[in-house]
Short mmCIF file of N, CA, C and O in Angstrom, two decimals:
data_model
loop_
_atom_site.label_atom_id
_atom_site.label_comp_id
_atom_site.label_asym_id
_atom_site.label_seq_id
_atom_site.Cartn_x
_atom_site.Cartn_y
_atom_site.Cartn_z
N MET A 1 116.64 146.44 108.65
CA MET A 1 115.85 145.35 109.18
C MET A 1 114.33 145.85 109.50
O MET A 1 113.64 145.29 109.40
N ILE A 2 114.46 147.19 109.86
CA ILE A 2 112.84 148.10 109.87
C ILE A 2 112.43 147.89 108.64
O ILE A 2 111.17 147.71 108.37
N THR A 3 113.22 148.10 107.52
CA THR A 3 112.59 148.07 106.24
C THR A 3 112.07 146.87 105.82
O THR A 3 110.61 146.60 105.45
N LEU A 4 112.59 145.84 106.31
CA LEU A 4 111.96 144.54 105.89
C LEU A 4 111.08 143.79 106.63
O LEU A 4 109.93 143.58 106.12
N CYS A 5 110.88 144.49 107.78
CA CYS A 5 109.59 144.05 108.69
C CYS A 5 108.59 144.95 108.33
O CYS A 5 107.39 144.48 108.11
N ILE A 6 108.66 146.21 107.70
CA ILE A 6 107.57 146.87 107.30
C ILE A 6 106.89 146.50 106.14
O ILE A 6 105.89 146.34 105.77
N GLY A 7 107.93 146.00 105.29
CA GLY A 7 107.60 145.39 103.86
C GLY A 7 106.75 144.01 104.02
O GLY A 7 105.84 143.58 103.33
N TYR A 8 107.27 143.19 105.12
CA TYR A 8 106.58 141.94 105.52
C TYR A 8 105.24 142.13 105.96
O TYR A 8 104.21 141.51 105.59
N ILE A 9 105.02 143.26 106.75
CA ILE A 9 103.70 143.46 107.26
C ILE A 9 102.82 143.90 106.39
O ILE A 9 101.36 143.63 106.12
N GLY A 10 103.25 144.74 105.34
CA GLY A 10 102.43 145.17 104.07
C GLY A 10 102.14 143.94 103.36
O GLY A 10 100.84 143.91 102.91
N ALA A 11 102.96 142.96 102.98
CA ALA A 11 102.74 141.76 102.31
C ALA A 11 101.68 141.16 102.88
O ALA A 11 100.70 140.30 102.33
N LEU A 12 101.88 140.95 104.25
CA LEU A 12 100.74 140.19 105.02
C LEU A 12 99.42 140.82 104.93
O LEU A 12 98.52 140.08 104.90
N LEU A 13 99.43 142.22 104.81
CA LEU A 13 98.16 142.80 104.88
C LEU A 13 97.52 142.43 103.63
O LEU A 13 96.25 142.21 103.43
N PHE A 14 98.26 142.65 102.42
CA PHE A 14 97.61 142.68 101.37
C PHE A 14 97.25 141.12 100.91
O PHE A 14 96.32 140.93 100.12
N GLN A 15 97.99 140.22 101.72
CA GLN A 15 97.66 138.61 101.68
C GLN A 15 96.06 138.67 102.27
O GLN A 15 95.28 137.98 101.55
N PHE A 16 95.98 139.15 103.19
CA PHE A 16 94.63 139.18 103.99
C PHE A 16 93.60 139.74 103.29
O PHE A 16 92.43 138.91 103.34
N LEU A 17 93.96 140.76 102.63
CA LEU A 17 92.77 141.50 101.74
C LEU A 17 92.49 140.86 100.55
O LEU A 17 91.94 141.27 99.50
N HIS A 18 93.25 139.73 100.14
CA HIS A 18 93.32 138.91 98.63
C HIS A 18 93.59 139.93 97.62
O HIS A 18 92.87 140.04 96.77
N ILE A 19 94.52 140.91 97.42
CA ILE A 19 95.16 141.70 96.61
C ILE A 19 95.95 140.96 95.91
O ILE A 19 96.99 140.44 96.35
N PRO A 20 96.04 141.19 94.57
CA PRO A 20 97.02 140.30 93.76
C PRO A 20 98.49 140.91 94.05
O PRO A 20 98.68 141.85 94.32
N MET A 21 99.37 139.78 93.85
CA MET A 21 100.79 140.00 94.20
C MET A 21 101.19 140.87 95.45
O MET A 21 101.64 141.74 95.53
N PRO A 22 100.49 140.26 96.63
CA PRO A 22 100.81 140.80 97.87
C PRO A 22 102.26 141.21 98.17
O PRO A 22 102.66 141.78 99.14
N TRP A 23 103.10 140.00 97.76
CA TRP A 23 104.59 140.22 98.23
C TRP A 23 105.16 141.33 97.35
O TRP A 23 106.33 141.81 98.12
N LEU A 24 104.75 141.64 96.63
CA LEU A 24 105.32 142.77 95.88
C LEU A 24 104.66 144.15 96.09
O LEU A 24 105.11 144.93 96.83
N LEU A 25 103.21 144.33 95.76
CA LEU A 25 102.68 145.52 95.81
C LEU A 25 102.50 145.79 97.34
O LEU A 25 102.40 147.25 97.99
N GLY A 26 102.19 144.93 98.44
CA GLY A 26 101.98 145.16 99.69
C GLY A 26 103.21 145.77 100.31
O GLY A 26 103.16 146.69 101.15
N ALA A 27 104.34 145.24 99.91
CA ALA A 27 105.53 145.78 100.44
C ALA A 27 105.96 147.06 99.97
O ALA A 27 106.39 147.86 100.80
N ILE A 28 105.91 147.53 98.91
CA ILE A 28 106.10 148.55 98.07
C ILE A 28 105.21 149.58 98.84
O ILE A 28 105.64 150.64 99.09
N THR A 29 103.80 149.24 98.93
CA THR A 29 102.92 150.19 99.43
C THR A 29 103.17 150.40 100.94
O THR A 29 103.18 151.79 101.20
N ALA A 30 103.47 149.52 101.79
CA ALA A 30 103.85 149.90 103.06
C ALA A 30 105.11 150.63 103.23
O ALA A 30 104.84 151.81 103.95
N VAL A 31 105.98 150.41 102.57
CA VAL A 31 107.17 151.15 102.59
C VAL A 31 106.88 152.54 102.15
O VAL A 31 107.64 153.56 103.01
N LEU A 32 106.34 152.81 101.13
CA LEU A 32 106.00 154.22 100.65
C LEU A 32 105.35 154.82 101.55
O LEU A 32 105.55 155.98 101.79
N CYS A 33 104.35 154.29 102.12
CA CYS A 33 103.23 155.14 103.33
C CYS A 33 104.38 155.39 104.30
O CYS A 33 104.37 156.66 104.88
N VAL A 34 105.16 154.54 104.66
CA VAL A 34 106.08 154.88 106.12
C VAL A 34 106.89 156.06 105.72
O VAL A 34 107.12 156.91 106.40
N GLN A 35 107.54 156.05 104.39
CA GLN A 35 108.46 156.94 103.94
C GLN A 35 107.50 158.61 103.88
O GLN A 35 108.11 159.48 104.20
N LEU A 36 106.47 158.40 103.15
CA LEU A 36 105.65 159.64 102.99
C LEU A 36 105.09 160.37 104.15
O LEU A 36 105.01 161.49 104.28
N PHE A 37 104.61 159.35 105.01
CA PHE A 37 103.71 159.83 106.28
C PHE A 37 104.37 159.76 107.64
O PHE A 37 103.60 160.13 108.57
N THR A 38 105.69 159.60 107.91
CA THR A 38 106.28 159.47 109.13
C THR A 38 107.80 160.10 108.72
O THR A 38 108.00 160.40 107.74
N ASN A 39 108.26 160.32 109.98
CA ASN A 39 109.87 160.76 109.78
C ASN A 39 110.66 159.95 109.90
O ASN A 39 111.86 159.92 109.73
N VAL A 40 110.31 158.59 109.76
CA VAL A 40 111.15 157.39 109.72
C VAL A 40 112.05 157.47 108.47
O VAL A 40 111.44 157.52 107.35
N GLN A 41 113.10 157.56 108.35
CA GLN A 41 114.20 157.24 107.14
C GLN A 41 114.65 155.80 106.96
O GLN A 41 115.31 155.37 107.93
N LEU A 42 114.03 155.22 106.16
CA LEU A 42 114.29 153.77 105.65
C LEU A 42 115.35 153.77 104.82
O LEU A 42 115.59 154.39 103.92
N LYS A 43 116.24 152.78 105.12
CA LYS A 43 117.46 152.51 104.26
C LYS A 43 117.47 151.19 103.86
O LYS A 43 117.10 150.27 104.73
N TRP A 44 118.19 150.78 102.76
CA TRP A 44 118.21 149.39 102.14
C TRP A 44 119.46 149.29 101.64
O TRP A 44 119.93 150.03 100.71
N HIS A 45 120.26 148.42 102.08
CA HIS A 45 121.78 148.22 101.25
C HIS A 45 121.44 147.91 99.97
O HIS A 45 120.65 147.11 99.66
N LYS A 46 122.53 148.50 99.17
CA LYS A 46 122.24 148.45 97.61
C LYS A 46 122.23 146.97 97.23
O LYS A 46 121.67 146.67 96.17
N TYR A 47 123.14 146.14 97.92
CA TYR A 47 123.03 144.73 97.38
C TYR A 47 121.70 144.05 97.65
O TYR A 47 121.26 143.18 96.52
N PHE A 48 121.29 144.30 98.62
CA PHE A 48 119.81 143.93 98.92
C PHE A 48 118.63 144.42 97.55
O PHE A 48 117.76 143.81 97.25
N ARG A 49 118.85 145.76 97.34
CA ARG A 49 117.98 146.27 96.66
C ARG A 49 118.22 145.61 95.27
O ARG A 49 117.38 145.71 94.66
N ASN A 50 119.21 145.40 95.02
CA ASN A 50 119.46 145.03 93.55
C ASN A 50 118.94 143.69 93.33
O ASN A 50 118.57 143.30 92.42
N PHE A 51 119.22 142.79 94.46
CA PHE A 51 118.64 141.50 94.41
C PHE A 51 117.29 141.44 94.19
O PHE A 51 116.57 140.82 93.44
N GLY A 52 116.52 142.48 94.91
CA GLY A 52 115.17 142.51 95.00
C GLY A 52 114.87 143.17 93.65
O GLY A 52 113.70 142.61 93.12
N LEU A 53 115.50 143.78 93.05
CA LEU A 53 114.98 144.24 91.62
C LEU A 53 115.08 143.40 90.57
O LEU A 53 114.18 143.28 89.83
N VAL A 54 116.10 142.28 90.85
CA VAL A 54 116.20 141.20 90.06
C VAL A 54 115.22 140.19 90.15
O VAL A 54 114.49 139.98 88.99
N VAL A 55 114.70 139.86 91.24
CA VAL A 55 113.65 139.04 91.72
C VAL A 55 112.35 139.79 91.16
O VAL A 55 111.58 138.90 90.58
N ALA A 56 111.88 140.84 91.40
CA ALA A 56 110.66 141.44 90.98
C ALA A 56 110.70 141.53 89.41
O ALA A 56 109.55 141.13 88.81
N GLY A 57 111.97 141.94 88.66
CA GLY A 57 111.71 141.79 87.20
C GLY A 57 111.57 140.51 86.87
O GLY A 57 110.58 140.34 85.78
N TYR A 58 112.23 139.64 87.06
CA TYR A 58 112.13 138.32 86.77
C TYR A 58 110.60 137.75 87.12
O TYR A 58 109.90 137.21 86.00
N SER A 59 110.09 138.16 88.14
CA SER A 59 108.59 137.77 88.56
C SER A 59 107.75 138.25 87.46
O SER A 59 106.60 137.61 87.08
N ILE A 60 107.53 139.54 87.32
CA ILE A 60 106.81 140.34 86.54
C ILE A 60 106.90 140.00 84.98
O ILE A 60 106.13 139.64 84.32
N GLY A 61 108.13 139.77 84.44
CA GLY A 61 108.34 139.20 83.48
C GLY A 61 108.05 137.85 83.08
O GLY A 61 107.44 137.44 81.84
N PHE A 62 108.10 136.99 83.93
CA PHE A 62 107.71 135.50 83.59
C PHE A 62 106.03 135.45 83.85
O PHE A 62 105.76 134.65 83.28
N ALA A 63 105.60 136.24 84.31
CA ALA A 63 103.92 136.61 83.98
C ALA A 63 103.81 136.76 82.66
O ALA A 63 102.47 136.50 82.34
N PHE A 64 104.22 137.34 81.65
CA PHE A 64 104.16 137.75 80.48
C PHE A 64 104.21 136.37 79.71
O PHE A 64 105.38 136.22 79.17
N THR A 65 102.99 136.04 79.28
CA THR A 65 103.10 134.90 78.34
C THR A 65 102.46 135.35 77.09
O THR A 65 101.84 136.17 77.12
N PRO A 66 102.57 134.65 76.05
CA PRO A 66 101.67 134.77 74.72
C PRO A 66 100.34 134.89 75.01
O PRO A 66 99.73 135.97 74.25
N GLU A 67 99.66 134.31 76.04
CA GLU A 67 98.40 134.16 76.10
C GLU A 67 97.90 135.86 77.02
O GLU A 67 96.89 136.07 76.80
N ALA A 68 98.93 136.03 77.79
CA ALA A 68 98.65 137.02 78.50
C ALA A 68 98.88 138.68 77.74
O ALA A 68 98.03 139.46 77.99
N VAL A 69 99.68 138.40 76.81
CA VAL A 69 99.76 139.54 75.97
C VAL A 69 98.73 139.89 75.20
O VAL A 69 98.11 140.72 74.82
#
């Protein structure tokens, strides 16, 4: 639950700063910073992790159109 909250806060911050893909980049950046700069050990259940990877992979892949390439 802590990991989810940290990711959500990062996404909101990136949304406020108008950074592209805040739901992905903001959450990853926030969780990474907490892991690197604090003693907090964040855990994510493997089923949630795998589901998140599928959603992120689909979202990134969906953005690649012939025009984008």
